């Protein structure tokens, strides 16, 4: 380059050499000046860049300080260790930012002083936050102490104040440097212009120098363009929206970031008022804020407010507004805007979360403290960490006495061990458990329902145990009282049944005598007056008998002890009995009485005729009683019918006084009548409809009523019946003429009236009878050798009752004579007991004479089995067993195996019975008899099985123990006879099988 320059100089005209030299000197001076100007501009631009960087970094530091505050609060609120990691990252960022500030603040002592102070305050802030999060236990007292001494607030305030001061200083410095940059730029332009003029003058003299000047000027322009480009790039890449507004608020400049924030381009916003970007609700506040800044000439301000983008999206922003001054005159505002929507939302969410947490804590605390249940929480070591007010009140404890204490500190060792076992079970199973606890409290004994359950973390690991104890003292006492009352009620019920049984016997016995004597009296020659009196006695007795029967029936219905028969009978016969029963009353009232049976109703059905008649008698009786004129109709029809069953509907209609509609739901209740006038005017105990309803329901049907006052009533019920397999056309009639003549009867009865009555009834048909006043006397008659065809025996007698007498006759005397139980007791249990001791039939006092005759004929001639099935008697020459069941197998080898196995094992078991009975080993005797009974039952040895059953029952229940040895002795010859017969069966089968092979 130097050689080229020398070459140029040699070629120059000497005349202009001095000008060239001058020009060269001038050019050199000019270049020197331009170089210095360039360095000054670059230094100014660097200063502007550093100032912008410092302002941005100060904003970052302010934001990070706020973030550390939020992280600290997050940790204190949630105890989540993730907040510690976040805080440490923020501390690291904060230190880096402070270092950068220090590096940028090296141009003046004041900047260095500010940076050093900021570093000191930041380190103190970090140390304070580290001390809080690193403390093993952060208690509300510690936090209160830190807040009270003001250290935390003072440091935070100092940092914010220092940052604001530094920011203001930097912003002023930025303004100065921008002004200086503009001044340097103008100076450079002037120098370039002068150089151009100088070059233009010199161009005439020397084109080379002019060309060099032009080149230098172009280069200066290019540098200026590059400088402006850098400045604009700096503004565009600042990361925030920057815009300039005049003193009226109209936007004169905006960088491209405004598009991302607002949706408007910079060109669209030029000339518009800045308020177009503000949310309408905030416009007035923001305008007033900056008007105040303008009036008071506040250099710089920062404000948070809500803006609206072009599409209406709400955006929270932080705006830094620096006033632009020219001397003392305000030119406008230079603003930097940053989007803080996310930060604002976080702050709002944290605020809402904190408020909600406090509300939930308050609600939970209020519930726990005001509930009547005892609530507590323990840690895994059994120490109480929380108890509610009710817990402390019940046990008379305070927080100091229970918190961080265990059950051993205020309970007995035994109870504390019990609670510890429950805690261990909860921790082991991780499930809730319940237990009832009886405890001593300051309020007395208390029954508690305790529920303990584990407290689990997010990993389903137990970190504590909670318990809720509910006071169930009243419920427990009520349950105990209820159990006691139930027991008393059951005892009262048993006493009532016993009372009814005794009253039945005591009332029915004299009634039976009166009834019988009255009947016999009416059959003797009487004058009209005597016959009328006797008839009145009989009618009154019938009414009394009906009331007694109603009371016993309703009692038996409620107790479920009513006995039902299942025999063939004809519906027509029952209706005719009812017609005859009410014929006199119907004729007296001059009523129309119509009994109608549909043609398709079967002539004969299977069921209980007595209970059907009883239900109809009650309904017809009421209809006749409450009807003074008109008619009473009974209609029978079919509701449903199959091949084996039929459901019959019975309707009883009348034209009587009727029943009020509101009473139709109560008339079926016991002792209930429609009105008090009914009871006074018509009498009755109010049991008829209740008994009818109970009987119909027991028979499997349902009953209903329809009525209209003054018009009449209709009662209807439906009962299902079975159809007999074969129905004969001959009516079932008990023929007694001559069949009982000459038969010998033993009447065992302690009441003289009944003795006379039964004797007369039997003599009327030609029977011969002996009378015994109690069971022992009857047994003496048998032991004297007297023979009888049938025994009629009362159950409740002195010396020896009917049960003991029947047992003796069957088991000791070995007699199979038919026995009829004749008693006033109507309970089902008595009938079951009669069956067990071997009685054949059962009749109630007072009894119908024809019914007695029918039963006698049935038992004596075995024409029909009614009542109680008799035990199979032991008769001479009859096998004690039956192999028909085994023979149905059609396998003689199997039959032989069964017989051989029986003969091999059972005889030894039977021979062990006498020794057990003699040693009074009732338990083993019961077990042995039960075992043998199962074996003989297979061979259908019913007599032996029944005797074994009696031995088994007596040995088990401890009854008739003095008779067990005799029963065992009676069993041995019977079994020996059976064993001998089976041995013969065994020999025959063995020979038959050998021959067949």
Coordinates of C-alpha atoms in Angstrom, one line a residue, residues 13 41 175 217 239 270 360 391 406 410 463 591 617 658 678 741 743 768 784 805 871 941 949 957 987:
X13 CA 2.3 17.2 -10.8
X41 CA -19.5 6.3 19.1
X175 CA -31.1 8.4 28.6
X217 CA -17.5 9.3 3.6
X239 CA -37.1 -9.7 25.0
X270 CA -48.1 4.3 15.5
X360 CA -60.9 -26.4 55.1
X391 CA -62.0 -36.8 74.3
X406 CA -49.2 -43.0 75.3
X410 CA -53.4 -42.5 81.8
X463 CA -47.7 -42.9 59.2
X591 CA -135.0 -64.2 57.1
X617 CA -120.0 -70.4 61.3
X658 CA -123.5 -52.8 57.4
X678 CA -122.4 -53.1 68.4
X741 CA -122.9 -103.4 71.3
X743 CA -117.7 -103.9 73.4
X768 CA -119.8 -102.2 78.7
X784 CA -106.0 -108.2 87.5
X805 CA -100.4 -94.7 82.0
X871 CA -97.7 -97.0 67.2
X941 CA -87.9 -103.0 62.7
X949 CA -86.2 -94.1 70.5
X957 CA -83.3 -85.5 78.5
X987 CA -79.5 -119.5 56.1

